[in-house]
């Protein structure tokens, strides 16, 4: 990726893909193979395949949900922060935030999610 803005945009849109193959294809260019993810509702997830499973389980738990980026990410020296939203049909839009660490190729290596309580 050219910069973290592009990486975060692709990451956010990848959550909207419908199949595990589509999610994995989208993630493979923007996430480290050793990616870790955690939020207060999710135990630590390690690796690309486990992260793809997390995304697919979110489709099952919240059918029809969609994610979007609310503002351009802020980033420097391998640290990134951005605000996103999840739209849930019949329930509305909720805001969340992510803190990310990334490598020299602008691939995410660690994501800490601050997810709204739904």
Short mmCIF file of N, CA and C in Angstrom, two decimals:
data_model
loop_
_atom_site.label_atom_id
_atom_site.label_comp_id
_atom_site.label_asym_id
_atom_site.label_seq_id
_atom_site.Cartn_x
_atom_site.Cartn_y
_atom_site.Cartn_z
N UNK A 1 0.83 -1.18 0.00
CA UNK A 1 0.00 0.00 0.00
C UNK A 1 0.88 1.25 0.00
N UNK A 2 0.37 2.26 -0.63
CA UNK A 2 1.10 3.52 -0.74
C UNK A 2 1.19 4.22 0.62
N UNK A 3 0.09 4.21 1.38
CA UNK A 3 0.06 4.86 2.69
C UNK A 3 -1.02 4.22 3.55
N UNK A 4 -1.10 4.63 4.80
CA UNK A 4 -2.06 4.01 5.71
C UNK A 4 -3.50 4.42 5.42
N UNK A 5 -3.70 5.54 4.79
CA UNK A 5 -5.07 5.90 4.41
C UNK A 5 -5.63 4.85 3.45
N UNK A 6 -4.84 4.48 2.46
CA UNK A 6 -5.26 3.45 1.50
C UNK A 6 -5.46 2.10 2.20
N UNK A 7 -4.54 1.75 3.09
CA UNK A 7 -4.66 0.48 3.82
C UNK A 7 -5.95 0.45 4.64
N UNK A 8 -6.22 1.50 5.38
CA UNK A 8 -7.41 1.55 6.24
C UNK A 8 -8.69 1.53 5.40
N UNK A 9 -8.70 2.23 4.28
CA UNK A 9 -9.88 2.20 3.40
C UNK A 9 -10.15 0.78 2.91
N UNK A 10 -9.10 0.08 2.48
CA UNK A 10 -9.27 -1.30 2.01
C UNK A 10 -9.68 -2.22 3.15
N UNK A 11 -9.10 -2.01 4.31
CA UNK A 11 -9.44 -2.83 5.48
C UNK A 11 -10.92 -2.68 5.83
N UNK A 12 -11.40 -1.45 5.89
CA UNK A 12 -12.79 -1.20 6.24
C UNK A 12 -13.73 -1.83 5.22
N UNK A 13 -13.42 -1.67 3.94
CA UNK A 13 -14.30 -2.25 2.91
C UNK A 13 -14.22 -3.77 2.90
N UNK A 14 -13.10 -4.36 3.32
CA UNK A 14 -12.98 -5.82 3.37
C UNK A 14 -13.99 -6.44 4.33
N UNK A 15 -14.34 -5.72 5.39
CA UNK A 15 -15.34 -6.22 6.33
C UNK A 15 -16.72 -6.37 5.67
N UNK A 16 -16.92 -5.73 4.53
CA UNK A 16 -18.20 -5.81 3.83
C UNK A 16 -18.25 -6.93 2.79
N UNK A 17 -17.13 -7.59 2.54
CA UNK A 17 -17.13 -8.72 1.60
C UNK A 17 -17.98 -9.84 2.17
N UNK A 18 -18.54 -10.67 1.28
CA UNK A 18 -19.54 -11.66 1.71
C UNK A 18 -19.01 -13.07 1.91
N UNK A 19 -17.90 -13.43 1.27
CA UNK A 19 -17.39 -14.80 1.41
C UNK A 19 -16.01 -14.77 2.06
N UNK A 20 -15.64 -15.89 2.65
CA UNK A 20 -14.32 -15.96 3.29
C UNK A 20 -13.20 -15.79 2.26
N UNK A 21 -13.40 -16.30 1.04
CA UNK A 21 -12.38 -16.14 -0.01
C UNK A 21 -12.20 -14.66 -0.36
N UNK A 22 -13.30 -13.91 -0.45
CA UNK A 22 -13.21 -12.48 -0.75
C UNK A 22 -12.54 -11.71 0.38
N UNK A 23 -12.90 -12.05 1.61
CA UNK A 23 -12.31 -11.37 2.77
C UNK A 23 -10.81 -11.66 2.82
N UNK A 24 -10.43 -12.92 2.65
CA UNK A 24 -9.01 -13.29 2.71
C UNK A 24 -8.23 -12.62 1.59
N UNK A 25 -8.79 -12.57 0.39
CA UNK A 25 -8.11 -11.91 -0.72
C UNK A 25 -7.89 -10.43 -0.42
N UNK A 26 -8.90 -9.79 0.14
CA UNK A 26 -8.77 -8.37 0.48
C UNK A 26 -7.75 -8.16 1.60
N UNK A 27 -7.81 -9.00 2.62
CA UNK A 27 -6.91 -8.86 3.76
C UNK A 27 -5.45 -9.18 3.42
N UNK A 28 -5.23 -10.11 2.50
CA UNK A 28 -3.85 -10.57 2.26
C UNK A 28 -2.92 -9.45 1.78
N UNK A 29 -3.47 -8.41 1.18
CA UNK A 29 -2.61 -7.32 0.71
C UNK A 29 -2.42 -6.21 1.75
N UNK A 30 -3.18 -6.27 2.85
CA UNK A 30 -3.14 -5.17 3.82
C UNK A 30 -2.83 -5.60 5.25
N UNK A 31 -2.86 -6.91 5.52
CA UNK A 31 -2.58 -7.41 6.86
C UNK A 31 -1.35 -8.30 6.84
N UNK A 32 -0.57 -8.22 7.88
CA UNK A 32 0.53 -9.15 8.07
C UNK A 32 -0.05 -10.55 8.29
N UNK A 33 0.67 -11.57 7.86
CA UNK A 33 0.18 -12.95 8.08
C UNK A 33 0.10 -13.26 9.57
N UNK A 34 0.83 -12.52 10.39
CA UNK A 34 0.82 -12.72 11.85
C UNK A 34 -0.03 -11.66 12.56
N UNK A 35 -1.01 -11.12 11.88
CA UNK A 35 -1.88 -10.09 12.44
C UNK A 35 -2.48 -10.55 13.77
N UNK A 36 -2.61 -9.62 14.70
CA UNK A 36 -3.37 -9.88 15.93
C UNK A 36 -4.49 -8.86 16.02
N UNK A 37 -5.60 -9.30 16.59
CA UNK A 37 -6.76 -8.42 16.76
C UNK A 37 -7.38 -8.71 18.12
N UNK A 38 -7.84 -7.65 18.78
CA UNK A 38 -8.54 -7.82 20.04
C UNK A 38 -9.43 -6.62 20.28
N UNK A 39 -10.61 -6.89 20.85
CA UNK A 39 -11.47 -5.84 21.39
C UNK A 39 -12.05 -6.36 22.69
N UNK A 40 -12.82 -5.54 23.38
CA UNK A 40 -13.29 -5.95 24.72
C UNK A 40 -14.26 -7.13 24.66
N UNK A 41 -14.84 -7.39 23.50
CA UNK A 41 -15.79 -8.49 23.35
C UNK A 41 -15.17 -9.72 22.70
N UNK A 42 -13.93 -9.59 22.22
CA UNK A 42 -13.28 -10.65 21.44
C UNK A 42 -11.93 -11.00 22.05
N UNK A 43 -11.73 -12.27 22.41
CA UNK A 43 -10.40 -12.67 22.87
C UNK A 43 -9.38 -12.47 21.75
N UNK A 44 -8.11 -12.46 22.10
CA UNK A 44 -7.05 -12.23 21.13
C UNK A 44 -7.16 -13.20 19.95
N UNK A 45 -7.17 -12.65 18.74
CA UNK A 45 -7.20 -13.42 17.50
C UNK A 45 -5.81 -13.31 16.88
N UNK A 46 -5.24 -14.45 16.48
CA UNK A 46 -3.89 -14.45 15.89
C UNK A 46 -3.92 -15.08 14.51
N UNK A 47 -3.37 -14.40 13.54
CA UNK A 47 -3.20 -14.94 12.20
C UNK A 47 -4.33 -14.57 11.26
N UNK A 48 -4.00 -14.59 9.99
CA UNK A 48 -4.93 -14.17 8.94
C UNK A 48 -6.18 -15.05 8.88
N UNK A 49 -6.00 -16.37 8.93
CA UNK A 49 -7.16 -17.27 8.83
C UNK A 49 -8.12 -17.09 10.00
N UNK A 50 -7.60 -16.95 11.20
CA UNK A 50 -8.47 -16.74 12.37
C UNK A 50 -9.20 -15.40 12.27
N UNK A 51 -8.54 -14.40 11.70
CA UNK A 51 -9.17 -13.09 11.55
C UNK A 51 -10.29 -13.16 10.51
N UNK A 52 -10.06 -13.89 9.43
CA UNK A 52 -11.11 -14.08 8.42
C UNK A 52 -12.32 -14.76 9.06
N UNK A 53 -12.09 -15.76 9.90
CA UNK A 53 -13.18 -16.44 10.61
C UNK A 53 -13.97 -15.46 11.48
N UNK A 54 -13.28 -14.54 12.13
CA UNK A 54 -13.94 -13.54 12.96
C UNK A 54 -14.88 -12.68 12.10
N UNK A 55 -14.40 -12.24 10.95
CA UNK A 55 -15.23 -11.42 10.05
C UNK A 55 -16.46 -12.21 9.60
N UNK A 56 -16.26 -13.46 9.24
CA UNK A 56 -17.39 -14.27 8.76
C UNK A 56 -18.39 -14.52 9.89
N UNK A 57 -17.91 -14.71 11.11
CA UNK A 57 -18.85 -14.91 12.23
C UNK A 57 -19.64 -13.64 12.51
N UNK A 58 -19.05 -12.47 12.23
CA UNK A 58 -19.80 -11.23 12.43
C UNK A 58 -20.95 -11.11 11.44
N UNK A 59 -20.77 -11.66 10.24
CA UNK A 59 -21.87 -11.68 9.26
C UNK A 59 -23.03 -12.53 9.80
N UNK A 60 -22.69 -13.65 10.43
CA UNK A 60 -23.73 -14.54 10.97
C UNK A 60 -24.44 -13.89 12.15
N UNK A 61 -23.69 -13.23 13.02
CA UNK A 61 -24.28 -12.61 14.22
C UNK A 61 -25.08 -11.36 13.90
N UNK A 62 -24.65 -10.61 12.88
CA UNK A 62 -25.29 -9.33 12.54
C UNK A 62 -25.52 -9.29 11.02
N UNK A 63 -26.52 -10.03 10.54
CA UNK A 63 -26.77 -10.08 9.10
C UNK A 63 -27.06 -8.68 8.52
N UNK A 64 -26.49 -8.42 7.36
CA UNK A 64 -26.75 -7.16 6.67
C UNK A 64 -25.94 -5.98 7.15
N UNK A 65 -25.09 -6.18 8.16
CA UNK A 65 -24.31 -5.06 8.69
C UNK A 65 -23.30 -4.60 7.65
N UNK A 66 -22.94 -3.32 7.71
CA UNK A 66 -21.92 -2.80 6.81
C UNK A 66 -21.06 -1.78 7.56
N UNK A 67 -19.81 -1.72 7.15
CA UNK A 67 -18.85 -0.83 7.78
C UNK A 67 -18.45 0.29 6.83
N UNK A 68 -18.11 1.44 7.40
CA UNK A 68 -17.57 2.54 6.61
C UNK A 68 -16.60 3.35 7.46
N UNK A 69 -15.68 3.99 6.80
CA UNK A 69 -14.71 4.85 7.45
C UNK A 69 -15.33 6.23 7.60
N UNK A 70 -15.26 6.82 8.79
CA UNK A 70 -15.90 8.11 9.04
C UNK A 70 -14.98 9.31 8.82
N UNK A 71 -13.69 9.12 8.96
CA UNK A 71 -12.75 10.22 8.78
C UNK A 71 -11.41 9.65 8.34
N UNK A 72 -10.60 10.48 7.76
CA UNK A 72 -9.28 10.04 7.34
C UNK A 72 -8.47 9.62 8.56
N UNK A 73 -7.75 8.50 8.46
CA UNK A 73 -6.96 8.05 9.60
C UNK A 73 -5.80 9.00 9.92
N UNK A 74 -5.43 8.99 11.18
CA UNK A 74 -4.23 9.70 11.62
C UNK A 74 -3.15 8.65 11.85
N UNK A 75 -1.94 8.92 11.37
CA UNK A 75 -0.88 7.93 11.55
C UNK A 75 0.50 8.58 11.53
N UNK A 76 1.42 7.92 12.22
CA UNK A 76 2.83 8.31 12.22
C UNK A 76 3.64 7.18 12.82
N UNK A 77 4.86 7.00 12.36
CA UNK A 77 5.85 6.12 12.99
C UNK A 77 5.27 4.76 13.39
N UNK A 78 4.53 4.13 12.48
CA UNK A 78 3.98 2.78 12.67
C UNK A 78 2.81 2.71 13.65
N UNK A 79 2.17 3.84 13.93
CA UNK A 79 0.97 3.89 14.77
C UNK A 79 -0.14 4.57 13.98
N UNK A 80 -1.36 4.04 14.10
CA UNK A 80 -2.48 4.58 13.33
C UNK A 80 -3.75 4.52 14.18
N UNK A 81 -4.62 5.50 13.96
CA UNK A 81 -5.88 5.60 14.69
C UNK A 81 -6.94 6.10 13.71
N UNK A 82 -8.11 5.50 13.76
CA UNK A 82 -9.19 5.96 12.89
C UNK A 82 -10.55 5.63 13.50
N UNK A 83 -11.56 6.30 12.96
CA UNK A 83 -12.95 6.15 13.43
C UNK A 83 -13.76 5.55 12.29
N UNK A 84 -14.58 4.57 12.63
CA UNK A 84 -15.40 3.88 11.65
C UNK A 84 -16.83 3.77 12.17
N UNK A 85 -17.72 3.34 11.30
CA UNK A 85 -19.10 3.10 11.74
C UNK A 85 -19.57 1.75 11.23
N UNK A 86 -20.50 1.19 11.98
CA UNK A 86 -21.20 -0.01 11.55
C UNK A 86 -22.68 0.37 11.44
N UNK A 87 -23.26 0.05 10.30
CA UNK A 87 -24.68 0.28 10.09
C UNK A 87 -25.39 -1.06 10.19
N UNK A 88 -26.36 -1.14 11.08
CA UNK A 88 -27.11 -2.38 11.29
C UNK A 88 -28.55 -2.13 10.88
N UNK A 89 -29.02 -2.86 9.87
CA UNK A 89 -30.39 -2.65 9.41
C UNK A 89 -31.39 -2.78 10.57
N UNK A 90 -32.26 -1.79 10.66
CA UNK A 90 -33.28 -1.79 11.70
C UNK A 90 -32.82 -1.28 13.05
N UNK A 91 -31.52 -1.08 13.23
CA UNK A 91 -30.99 -0.61 14.52
C UNK A 91 -30.26 0.71 14.41
N UNK A 92 -29.70 1.02 13.24
CA UNK A 92 -29.02 2.29 13.06
C UNK A 92 -27.53 2.17 12.92
N UNK A 93 -26.88 3.31 13.06
CA UNK A 93 -25.44 3.42 12.89
C UNK A 93 -24.76 3.60 14.25
N UNK A 94 -23.64 2.89 14.43
CA UNK A 94 -22.87 2.94 15.66
C UNK A 94 -21.42 3.25 15.30
N UNK A 95 -20.73 3.97 16.18
CA UNK A 95 -19.36 4.40 15.91
C UNK A 95 -18.37 3.60 16.74
N UNK A 96 -17.26 3.25 16.10
CA UNK A 96 -16.16 2.57 16.78
C UNK A 96 -14.84 3.20 16.38
N UNK A 97 -13.78 2.77 17.03
CA UNK A 97 -12.44 3.29 16.76
C UNK A 97 -11.46 2.12 16.78
N UNK A 98 -10.40 2.24 16.02
CA UNK A 98 -9.34 1.24 16.03
C UNK A 98 -8.00 1.93 16.22
N UNK A 99 -7.15 1.29 17.01
CA UNK A 99 -5.73 1.64 17.10
C UNK A 99 -4.98 0.53 16.38
N UNK A 100 -4.04 0.89 15.52
CA UNK A 100 -3.34 -0.08 14.69
C UNK A 100 -1.84 0.17 14.75
N UNK A 101 -1.09 -0.92 14.72
CA UNK A 101 0.35 -0.85 14.47
C UNK A 101 0.58 -1.46 13.10
N UNK A 102 1.56 -0.92 12.37
CA UNK A 102 1.80 -1.39 11.00
C UNK A 102 3.29 -1.45 10.71
N UNK A 103 3.63 -2.20 9.65
CA UNK A 103 5.03 -2.40 9.30
C UNK A 103 5.48 -1.43 8.20
N UNK A 104 6.69 -1.62 7.71
CA UNK A 104 7.25 -0.72 6.69
C UNK A 104 6.52 -0.80 5.35
N UNK A 105 5.76 -1.86 5.12
CA UNK A 105 4.98 -2.01 3.88
C UNK A 105 3.55 -1.50 4.06
N UNK A 106 3.29 -0.85 5.17
CA UNK A 106 1.95 -0.35 5.53
C UNK A 106 0.93 -1.48 5.67
N UNK A 107 1.41 -2.65 6.08
CA UNK A 107 0.51 -3.76 6.42
C UNK A 107 0.25 -3.71 7.92
N UNK A 108 -0.99 -3.89 8.29
CA UNK A 108 -1.35 -3.89 9.71
C UNK A 108 -0.79 -5.13 10.39
N UNK A 109 -0.19 -4.94 11.55
CA UNK A 109 0.37 -6.05 12.32
C UNK A 109 -0.40 -6.30 13.62
N UNK A 110 -1.07 -5.27 14.11
CA UNK A 110 -1.82 -5.37 15.37
C UNK A 110 -2.99 -4.39 15.30
N UNK A 111 -4.18 -4.88 15.67
CA UNK A 111 -5.37 -4.03 15.70
C UNK A 111 -6.02 -4.17 17.06
N UNK A 112 -6.26 -3.05 17.71
CA UNK A 112 -7.03 -3.01 18.96
C UNK A 112 -8.30 -2.24 18.63
N UNK A 113 -9.44 -2.94 18.74
CA UNK A 113 -10.71 -2.33 18.39
C UNK A 113 -11.44 -1.79 19.62
N UNK A 114 -12.01 -0.63 19.46
CA UNK A 114 -12.88 -0.04 20.48
C UNK A 114 -14.27 -0.07 19.86
N UNK A 115 -14.94 -1.19 20.11
CA UNK A 115 -16.18 -1.55 19.42
C UNK A 115 -17.37 -1.10 20.26
N UNK A 116 -18.39 -0.52 19.62
CA UNK A 116 -19.57 -0.12 20.39
C UNK A 116 -20.33 -1.33 20.89
N UNK A 117 -20.99 -1.18 22.02
CA UNK A 117 -21.86 -2.23 22.52
C UNK A 117 -23.15 -2.16 21.72
N UNK A 118 -23.49 -3.26 21.08
CA UNK A 118 -24.67 -3.27 20.21
C UNK A 118 -25.87 -3.84 20.92
#
